[in-house]
Amino acid sequence: MRAQKRWDRKAVLELLGVRATRDKQALFDQADTVRRERMGDAVYLRGIVEFSNSCANDCLYCGIRAANHRVARYRLDDAEILDLARRMEGVGQTTIVLQSGEAPSREGDAALGRLIGRIKAETGLAVTLSVGNRPRDVYALWRDCGLDRYLLRFETSDPTLFAHLHPDCDLSERLRCLGDLRSLGLQTGGGFMVGLPGETLEILADNILLCRELDLDMIGLGPFLPHPDTPLGRSQNAYALDPDRHFVALAVTRLVNPDTHIPATTAFDALFPGTGRNLALIRGANVFMPSATPVARRGDYLLYPGKPCLDETGEACARCVLSRLSTLGRTVGQGPGHARRLDRPWPGQPATPCPEGCDHPPLPTA
Ligand code: 5AD
Ligand code: FES
């Protein structure tokens, strides 16, 4: 297998379709090589605080959708979040990720801006926010408060499937948000679920190509897991009979997006208990997001079933991830681990471009 000059659907589909165990392993190894060459062996730790599970939306797959009345709704107060941020710094984490359901309000958005300002003033952490679709002026306000990054998955690149899954939003609106975030100079993360009911390999290929087209700084992807209290509770993951396809999707995402931060997402551990995130780290991922949500609230933030670490404190997750990394022979990322575009040129950057004219070094042959 050689580096692609241009990635098109046919080339991506060819990789996604690998069947033999040997070919899958060759693909995983190739993704690991590209990850090492382009992103290094350091794994950036981004502690995630799920600070509220209130949500105004009814996405068909999501456990905290508004219509799920079994969920006990909560919002952490700012003092608690600041305390979690300070503790994160104490265990070597350099980014705080603040995530919640999508519950827009002018007051809430302004309060979030003040919180971002305080975290930036009182800690050395980079701040990432992940709270859904908002108008451009709200993203601009948060940027002016010191926000570094924003995560907003597009979930699927197929407009019809997107519309079916999201009664409150369409794909063009989601892409408008991603465009606004990027044009405001925020480091922008997108991504998708793998194996949504109705997903085809063609859609999966287009998801990966859309990440490249959007030139994302971060890509979050993980298996779709049916939550029993949602309309998709009885649906199956499209790759239920071939769960390795999720890692194939991750590996191909790395090959097509060599310079992007890709986390080993929690959903991989839900599908492959105890091994999922470790395997993700050796099949293309270079970021880990330990949970820093208070234990008392973790069980109320179940987007999908089987979420790991429900009884672990933030410190326990921090220790656990360090032992995972040392087992894998990886180091902890120092500094904030900003997007590549902010710190080019980077150590190990090839001095001469690929002889084939592509934008990454030649890949080993499979
Ligand atoms: N299975 C897997 N991932 C899910 N997410 C939400 N619900 C599920 C589910 N049932 C993912 C979405 C969202 C991210 C925060 O969690 O991709 O963007
Ligand atoms: Fe949470 Fe291992 S990452 S306990």
CSV table of C-alpha atoms and ligand atoms in Angstrom, one decimal:
chain,number,residue,atom,x,y,z
A,1,MET,CA,0.0,0.0,0.0
A,2,ARG,CA,1.4,3.4,-1.0
A,3,ALA,CA,0.7,6.9,0.2
A,4,GLN,CA,-2.3,8.4,-1.7
A,5,LYS,CA,-1.7,11.5,-3.7
A,6,ARG,CA,-5.4,12.3,-3.3
A,7,TRP,CA,-7.8,10.5,-1.2
A,8,ASP,CA,-11.0,9.7,-3.0
A,9,ARG,CA,-14.0,7.6,-2.1
A,10,LYS,CA,-12.8,4.6,-4.0
A,11,ALA,CA,-9.4,4.5,-2.3
A,12,VAL,CA,-10.9,5.0,1.2
A,13,LEU,CA,-13.5,2.3,0.5
A,14,GLU,CA,-10.9,-0.1,-0.6
A,15,LEU,CA,-9.1,0.3,2.8
A,16,LEU,CA,-12.4,0.2,4.8
A,17,GLY,CA,-13.4,-3.1,3.1
A,18,VAL,CA,-10.3,-5.1,4.3
A,19,ARG,CA,-11.5,-8.5,5.4
A,20,ALA,CA,-8.6,-10.9,6.2
A,21,THR,CA,-7.2,-10.6,9.7
A,22,ARG,CA,-3.7,-10.2,8.2
A,23,ASP,CA,-4.8,-7.2,6.1
A,24,LYS,CA,-6.6,-5.6,9.0
A,25,GLN,CA,-3.4,-6.0,11.1
A,26,ALA,CA,-1.3,-4.5,8.3
A,27,LEU,CA,-3.7,-1.5,8.2
A,28,PHE,CA,-3.5,-1.0,12.0
A,29,ASP,CA,0.3,-1.2,11.9
A,30,GLN,CA,0.4,1.4,9.1
A,31,ALA,CA,-1.9,3.7,11.0
A,32,ASP,CA,0.3,3.3,14.1
A,33,THR,CA,3.4,4.2,12.0
A,34,VAL,CA,1.8,7.3,10.5
A,35,ARG,CA,0.7,8.3,14.0
A,36,ARG,CA,4.2,7.9,15.3
A,37,GLU,CA,5.8,9.8,12.4
A,38,ARG,CA,3.4,12.6,12.3
A,39,MET,CA,2.3,13.1,15.9
A,40,GLY,CA,5.0,11.4,17.9
A,41,ASP,CA,4.8,9.0,20.9
A,42,ALA,CA,3.4,11.5,23.3
A,43,VAL,CA,-0.2,11.1,24.3
A,44,TYR,CA,-2.0,14.3,25.3
A,45,LEU,CA,-4.2,14.0,28.4
A,46,ARG,CA,-7.4,16.1,28.2
A,47,GLY,CA,-9.5,15.7,31.4
A,48,ILE,CA,-13.2,15.9,30.6
A,49,VAL,CA,-15.7,17.4,32.9
A,50,GLU,CA,-19.3,16.6,31.9
A,51,PHE,CA,-20.6,19.6,33.7
A,52,SER,CA,-24.3,19.4,32.9
A,53,ASN,CA,-26.6,16.8,31.4
A,54,SER,CA,-29.5,19.2,30.6
A,55,CYS,CA,-30.4,19.0,27.0
A,56,ALA,CA,-33.1,20.6,24.9
A,57,ASN,CA,-32.6,18.2,22.0
A,58,ASP,CA,-33.9,14.8,21.2
A,59,CYS,CA,-31.2,13.1,19.1
A,60,LEU,CA,-32.5,9.6,18.5
A,61,TYR,CA,-29.3,7.8,19.8
A,62,CYS,CA,-28.5,9.8,22.9
A,63,GLY,CA,-29.1,8.7,26.5
A,64,ILE,CA,-29.5,12.3,27.8
A,65,ARG,CA,-32.0,13.4,25.2
A,66,ALA,CA,-34.7,15.7,26.5
A,67,ALA,CA,-37.4,13.0,26.3
A,68,ASN,CA,-35.6,10.6,28.6
A,69,HIS,CA,-37.3,11.3,31.9
A,70,ARG,CA,-35.3,8.7,33.7
A,71,VAL,CA,-32.3,11.0,33.7
A,72,ALA,CA,-31.7,13.0,36.9
A,73,ARG,CA,-30.6,16.4,35.5
A,74,TYR,CA,-27.7,18.2,37.1
A,75,ARG,CA,-25.4,21.2,36.6
A,76,LEU,CA,-22.1,21.5,38.5
A,77,ASP,CA,-21.4,25.0,39.9
A,78,ASP,CA,-18.5,27.1,38.8
A,79,ALA,CA,-16.6,26.6,42.1
A,80,GLU,CA,-16.7,22.8,41.7
A,81,ILE,CA,-15.5,23.1,38.1
A,82,LEU,CA,-12.7,25.4,39.0
A,83,ASP,CA,-11.7,22.9,41.8
A,84,LEU,CA,-11.7,20.1,39.3
A,85,ALA,CA,-9.5,22.2,36.9
A,86,ARG,CA,-6.9,22.8,39.6
A,87,ARG,CA,-6.8,19.1,40.5
A,88,MET,CA,-6.3,18.3,36.8
A,89,GLU,CA,-3.2,20.4,36.7
A,90,GLY,CA,-1.9,18.5,39.7
A,91,VAL,CA,-2.0,15.2,37.8
A,92,GLY,CA,-0.2,16.5,34.6
A,93,GLN,CA,-3.3,17.2,32.5
A,94,THR,CA,-2.9,20.3,30.3
A,95,THR,CA,-6.4,20.7,28.9
A,96,ILE,CA,-9.8,20.8,30.5
A,97,VAL,CA,-12.7,19.7,28.2
A,98,LEU,CA,-16.0,21.1,29.3
A,99,GLN,CA,-18.9,19.1,27.9
A,100,SER,CA,-22.7,19.3,28.4
A,101,GLY,CA,-25.9,18.7,26.6
A,102,GLU,CA,-27.2,21.4,24.3
A,103,ALA,CA,-29.3,23.8,26.3
A,104,PRO,CA,-28.7,27.2,24.9
A,105,SER,CA,-29.7,30.4,26.8
A,106,ARG,CA,-28.2,33.9,26.6
A,107,GLU,CA,-27.6,33.9,30.3
A,108,GLY,CA,-26.1,30.4,30.3
A,109,ASP,CA,-23.8,31.3,27.4
A,110,ALA,CA,-22.6,34.4,29.1
A,111,ALA,CA,-22.0,32.5,32.4
A,112,LEU,CA,-20.0,30.0,30.5
A,113,GLY,CA,-17.9,32.8,29.1
A,114,ARG,CA,-17.1,34.0,32.6
A,115,LEU,CA,-16.2,30.5,33.7
A,116,ILE,CA,-13.8,30.1,30.7
A,117,GLY,CA,-12.2,33.5,31.7
A,118,ARG,CA,-11.7,32.3,35.3
A,119,ILE,CA,-10.2,29.0,34.3
A,120,LYS,CA,-7.8,30.8,32.0
A,121,ALA,CA,-6.9,33.3,34.6
A,122,GLU,CA,-6.5,30.9,37.5
A,123,THR,CA,-4.9,27.9,35.8
A,124,GLY,CA,-2.5,27.2,33.0
A,125,LEU,CA,-4.9,24.8,31.3
A,126,ALA,CA,-6.1,25.0,27.7
A,127,VAL,CA,-9.9,25.1,27.6
A,128,THR,CA,-12.0,23.0,25.2
A,129,LEU,CA,-15.7,23.4,25.0
A,130,SER,CA,-18.3,21.0,23.7
A,131,VAL,CA,-21.8,22.2,24.1
A,132,GLY,CA,-23.3,22.0,20.7
A,133,ASN,CA,-24.7,24.3,18.0
A,134,ARG,CA,-24.6,28.0,18.7
A,135,PRO,CA,-24.7,31.2,16.7
A,136,ARG,CA,-21.4,32.7,15.6
A,137,ASP,CA,-21.5,35.6,18.0
A,138,VAL,CA,-21.7,33.2,21.0
A,139,TYR,CA,-18.6,31.3,19.7
A,140,ALA,CA,-16.9,34.7,19.2
A,141,LEU,CA,-17.8,35.7,22.8
A,142,TRP,CA,-16.3,32.5,24.2
A,143,ARG,CA,-13.2,32.9,22.1
A,144,ASP,CA,-12.8,36.4,23.4
A,145,CYS,CA,-13.0,35.0,27.0
A,146,GLY,CA,-10.0,32.8,26.2
A,147,LEU,CA,-11.5,29.6,24.7
A,148,ASP,CA,-8.9,27.6,22.8
A,149,ARG,CA,-10.8,24.7,21.2
A,150,TYR,CA,-14.3,23.5,20.4
A,151,LEU,CA,-15.5,19.9,19.8
A,152,LEU,CA,-18.7,19.4,17.7
A,153,ARG,CA,-19.0,16.1,15.9
A,154,PHE,CA,-21.0,16.2,12.6
A,155,GLU,CA,-22.0,12.6,13.5
A,156,THR,CA,-22.7,11.5,9.9
A,157,SER,CA,-21.9,13.1,6.6
A,158,ASP,CA,-25.2,11.7,5.1
A,159,PRO,CA,-27.8,14.5,5.1
A,160,THR,CA,-30.7,12.1,5.1
A,161,LEU,CA,-29.4,10.0,7.9
A,162,PHE,CA,-28.5,13.1,9.8
A,163,ALA,CA,-32.0,14.5,9.5
A,164,HIS,CA,-33.5,11.2,10.6
A,165,LEU,CA,-31.4,11.1,13.7
A,166,HIS,CA,-31.7,14.8,14.7
A,167,PRO,CA,-35.2,16.2,14.9
A,168,ASP,CA,-33.8,19.5,16.1
A,169,CYS,CA,-31.0,20.2,13.6
A,170,ASP,CA,-29.8,19.6,10.0
A,171,LEU,CA,-26.4,18.8,8.7
A,172,SER,CA,-26.0,22.2,6.9
A,173,GLU,CA,-26.5,24.0,10.3
A,174,ARG,CA,-23.9,21.7,11.9
A,175,LEU,CA,-21.5,22.4,9.1
A,176,ARG,CA,-22.2,26.2,9.5
A,177,CYS,CA,-21.2,25.9,13.1
A,178,LEU,CA,-18.0,24.1,12.3
A,179,GLY,CA,-17.2,26.7,9.6
A,180,ASP,CA,-17.8,29.6,12.1
A,181,LEU,CA,-15.6,28.0,14.7
A,182,ARG,CA,-12.8,27.6,12.3
A,183,SER,CA,-13.1,31.1,10.8
A,184,LEU,CA,-13.0,32.5,14.4
A,185,GLY,CA,-9.6,30.9,14.8
A,186,LEU,CA,-10.7,28.3,17.4
A,187,GLN,CA,-9.0,24.9,17.1
A,188,THR,CA,-11.9,22.9,15.7
A,189,GLY,CA,-12.8,19.3,16.4
A,190,GLY,CA,-15.4,17.3,14.6
A,191,GLY,CA,-16.1,13.6,14.0
A,192,PHE,CA,-18.7,10.9,13.8
A,193,MET,CA,-20.2,7.8,15.3
A,194,VAL,CA,-19.2,4.5,13.6
A,195,GLY,CA,-22.0,2.0,12.8
A,196,LEU,CA,-25.1,4.1,13.1
A,197,PRO,CA,-28.1,2.1,12.0
A,198,GLY,CA,-28.4,2.9,8.3
A,199,GLU,CA,-24.7,3.6,7.8
A,200,THR,CA,-23.1,2.0,4.8
A,201,LEU,CA,-19.4,1.7,4.1
A,202,GLU,CA,-19.9,4.5,1.5
A,203,ILE,CA,-21.2,6.8,4.2
A,204,LEU,CA,-18.3,5.8,6.5
A,205,ALA,CA,-15.9,6.6,3.7
A,206,ASP,CA,-17.6,10.0,3.2
A,207,ASN,CA,-17.4,10.7,7.0
A,208,ILE,CA,-13.6,10.2,6.9
A,209,LEU,CA,-13.3,12.3,3.7
A,210,LEU,CA,-15.4,15.1,5.2
A,211,CYS,CA,-13.0,15.3,8.2
A,212,ARG,CA,-10.2,15.9,5.7
A,213,GLU,CA,-12.2,18.4,3.7
A,214,LEU,CA,-13.0,20.3,6.9
A,215,ASP,CA,-9.3,20.2,7.7
A,216,LEU,CA,-10.2,19.4,11.3
A,217,ASP,CA,-7.7,19.9,14.2
A,218,MET,CA,-9.2,17.1,16.2
A,219,ILE,CA,-11.4,14.1,15.1
A,220,GLY,CA,-13.5,12.2,17.7
A,221,LEU,CA,-14.9,8.9,16.5
A,222,GLY,CA,-16.3,5.9,18.3
A,223,PRO,CA,-18.7,3.1,18.0
A,224,PHE,CA,-22.5,3.8,18.1
A,225,LEU,CA,-23.9,1.9,21.1
A,226,PRO,CA,-27.7,1.5,21.4
A,227,HIS,CA,-29.0,3.1,24.6
A,228,PRO,CA,-32.1,1.2,25.9
A,229,ASP,CA,-34.0,4.4,26.8
A,230,THR,CA,-33.8,5.9,23.3
A,231,PRO,CA,-35.7,5.3,20.1
A,232,LEU,CA,-32.6,3.4,18.8
A,233,GLY,CA,-32.5,1.1,21.9
A,234,ARG,CA,-33.5,-1.9,19.9
A,235,SER,CA,-31.3,-1.1,16.9
A,236,GLN,CA,-28.0,-2.8,16.1
A,237,ASN,CA,-24.7,-1.2,15.4
A,238,ALA,CA,-24.2,-1.6,11.7
A,239,TYR,CA,-21.0,-3.6,12.4
A,240,ALA,CA,-22.3,-5.7,15.2
A,241,LEU,CA,-21.1,-8.8,13.5
A,242,ASP,CA,-17.7,-7.4,12.7
A,243,PRO,CA,-16.7,-5.1,15.6
A,244,ASP,CA,-13.1,-4.8,14.3
A,245,ARG,CA,-14.5,-2.6,11.6
A,246,HIS,CA,-14.6,0.2,14.2
A,247,PHE,CA,-10.8,0.0,14.5
A,248,VAL,CA,-10.5,-0.2,10.7
A,249,ALA,CA,-12.5,3.1,10.6
A,250,LEU,CA,-10.1,4.6,13.1
A,251,ALA,CA,-7.0,3.4,11.3
A,252,VAL,CA,-8.2,4.8,7.9
A,253,THR,CA,-9.1,8.1,9.6
A,254,ARG,CA,-5.5,8.4,10.7
A,255,LEU,CA,-4.1,7.6,7.2
A,256,VAL,CA,-6.4,10.1,5.6
A,257,ASN,CA,-5.9,12.8,8.3
A,258,PRO,CA,-2.2,12.2,9.3
A,259,ASP,CA,-1.7,15.5,11.3
A,260,THR,CA,-4.9,15.5,13.3
A,261,HIS,CA,-5.3,14.9,17.0
A,262,ILE,CA,-7.4,11.8,17.4
A,263,PRO,CA,-8.5,10.7,20.9
A,264,ALA,CA,-9.0,7.0,22.0
A,265,THR,CA,-12.6,7.6,22.8
A,266,THR,CA,-14.4,6.1,25.8
A,267,ALA,CA,-17.0,4.4,23.5
A,268,PHE,CA,-14.2,2.0,22.4
A,269,ASP,CA,-13.9,0.8,26.0
A,270,ALA,CA,-17.7,0.4,26.2
A,271,LEU,CA,-17.6,-1.9,23.2
A,272,PHE,CA,-14.3,-3.6,24.1
A,273,PRO,CA,-14.2,-3.5,27.9
A,274,GLY,CA,-10.7,-3.1,29.3
A,275,THR,CA,-9.0,-3.1,25.9
A,276,GLY,CA,-10.8,-0.7,23.6
A,277,ARG,CA,-8.9,2.5,24.3
A,278,ASN,CA,-5.6,0.8,24.6
A,279,LEU,CA,-6.1,-0.7,21.2
A,280,ALA,CA,-7.2,2.6,19.8
A,281,LEU,CA,-3.9,4.1,20.9
A,282,ILE,CA,-1.9,1.6,18.9
A,283,ARG,CA,-4.2,1.9,15.8
A,284,GLY,CA,-4.1,5.6,15.2
A,285,ALA,CA,-5.1,7.6,18.3
A,286,ASN,CA,-2.8,10.0,20.1
A,287,VAL,CA,-5.0,11.6,22.8
A,288,PHE,CA,-6.7,10.3,25.9
A,289,MET,CA,-9.5,12.0,27.7
A,290,PRO,CA,-9.7,10.7,31.3
A,291,SER,CA,-13.0,11.5,33.0
A,292,ALA,CA,-12.8,14.2,35.7
A,293,THR,CA,-16.6,14.3,36.2
A,294,PRO,CA,-17.4,13.8,39.9
A,295,VAL,CA,-18.2,10.1,40.6
A,296,ALA,CA,-21.6,11.1,42.0
A,297,ARG,CA,-22.6,12.5,38.6
A,298,ARG,CA,-21.0,10.0,36.2
A,299,GLY,CA,-24.0,7.6,36.2
A,300,ASP,CA,-26.3,10.6,35.1
A,301,TYR,CA,-24.2,11.3,32.0
A,302,LEU,CA,-24.7,8.1,30.1
A,303,LEU,CA,-24.9,8.9,26.4
A,304,TYR,CA,-24.6,5.2,25.8
A,305,PRO,CA,-24.5,2.1,28.0
A,306,GLY,CA,-21.3,0.4,29.1
A,307,LYS,CA,-19.4,3.6,29.9
A,308,PRO,CA,-16.3,2.7,31.8
A,309,CYS,CA,-14.8,4.3,35.0
A,310,LEU,CA,-18.2,5.0,36.6
A,311,ASP,CA,-16.8,4.4,40.1
A,312,GLU,CA,-13.4,5.9,39.6
A,313,THR,CA,-12.4,9.3,40.8
A,314,GLY,CA,-10.6,11.8,38.5
A,315,GLU,CA,-7.4,10.9,40.3
A,316,ALA,CA,-8.0,7.2,39.8
A,317,CYS,CA,-8.6,7.7,36.0
A,318,ALA,CA,-5.4,9.8,35.9
A,319,ARG,CA,-3.4,7.1,37.5
A,320,CYS,CA,-4.9,4.4,35.3
A,321,VAL,CA,-4.1,6.3,32.2
A,322,LEU,CA,-0.5,6.7,33.2
A,323,SER,CA,-0.2,2.9,33.7
A,324,ARG,CA,-1.9,2.3,30.4
A,325,LEU,CA,0.6,4.6,28.7
A,326,SER,CA,3.7,3.0,30.3
A,327,THR,CA,2.4,-0.4,29.3
A,328,LEU,CA,2.2,0.8,25.7
A,329,GLY,CA,5.6,2.5,25.8
A,330,ARG,CA,4.1,5.9,25.3
A,331,THR,CA,4.9,9.2,27.0
A,332,VAL,CA,2.7,11.9,28.4
A,333,GLY,CA,2.3,14.9,26.2
A,334,GLN,CA,3.9,18.0,27.7
A,335,GLY,CA,2.4,21.4,27.1
A,336,PRO,CA,-1.1,22.0,25.8
A,337,GLY,CA,-0.8,19.8,22.7
A,338,HIS,CA,-2.4,22.5,20.4
A,339,ALA,CA,-3.4,21.8,16.8
A,340,ARG,CA,-0.5,21.2,14.4
A,341,ARG,CA,-1.3,24.4,12.4
A,342,LEU,CA,-0.4,26.4,15.5
A,343,ASP,CA,3.1,25.0,16.0
A,344,ARG,CA,4.5,24.2,12.6
A,345,PRO,CA,7.2,23.2,11.9
A,346,TRP,CA,7.2,20.4,14.4
A,347,PRO,CA,10.0,18.1,15.5
A,348,GLY,CA,10.4,15.2,13.0
A,349,GLN,CA,8.7,17.1,10.2
A,350,PRO,CA,10.1,15.7,7.0
A,351,ALA,CA,12.7,18.1,5.5
A,352,THR,CA,11.7,17.2,1.9
A,353,PRO,CA,8.2,16.5,0.7
A,354,CYS,CA,7.1,13.1,-0.3
A,355,PRO,CA,8.5,12.2,-3.7
A,356,GLU,CA,5.1,11.3,-4.9
A,357,GLY,CA,3.9,14.8,-4.3
A,358,CYS,CA,1.5,13.9,-1.5
A,359,ASP,CA,1.2,15.8,1.8
A,360,HIS,CA,2.6,13.1,4.0
A,361,PRO,CA,5.7,10.8,4.0
A,362,PRO,CA,5.7,7.6,2.0
A,363,LEU,CA,3.9,4.9,4.0
A,364,PRO,CA,5.4,1.4,4.4
A,365,THR,CA,4.2,-1.2,2.0
A,366,ALA,CA,1.8,-3.7,3.5
B,1,5AD,N1,-23.4,5.7,21.2
B,1,5AD,C1,-22.2,6.2,20.9
B,1,5AD,N2,-21.8,7.5,20.9
B,1,5AD,C2,-22.8,8.4,21.3
B,1,5AD,N3,-22.8,9.7,21.4
B,1,5AD,C3,-24.0,10.1,21.8
B,1,5AD,N4,-24.8,9.1,21.9
B,1,5AD,C4,-24.1,8.0,21.6
B,1,5AD,C5,-24.4,6.6,21.5
B,1,5AD,N5,-25.6,6.1,21.8
B,1,5AD,C6,-21.6,10.5,21.0
B,1,5AD,C7,-22.0,11.5,19.9
B,1,5AD,C8,-21.7,12.9,20.6
B,1,5AD,C9,-20.7,12.5,21.6
B,1,5AD,C10,-20.6,13.5,22.7
B,1,5AD,O1,-21.1,11.3,22.1
B,1,5AD,O2,-21.1,11.4,18.8
B,1,5AD,O3,-21.2,13.9,19.7
B,2,FES,FE1,-10.8,5.7,34.1
B,2,FES,FE2,-9.0,3.7,33.7
B,2,FES,S1,-9.3,5.6,32.5
B,2,FES,S2,-10.2,4.1,35.5
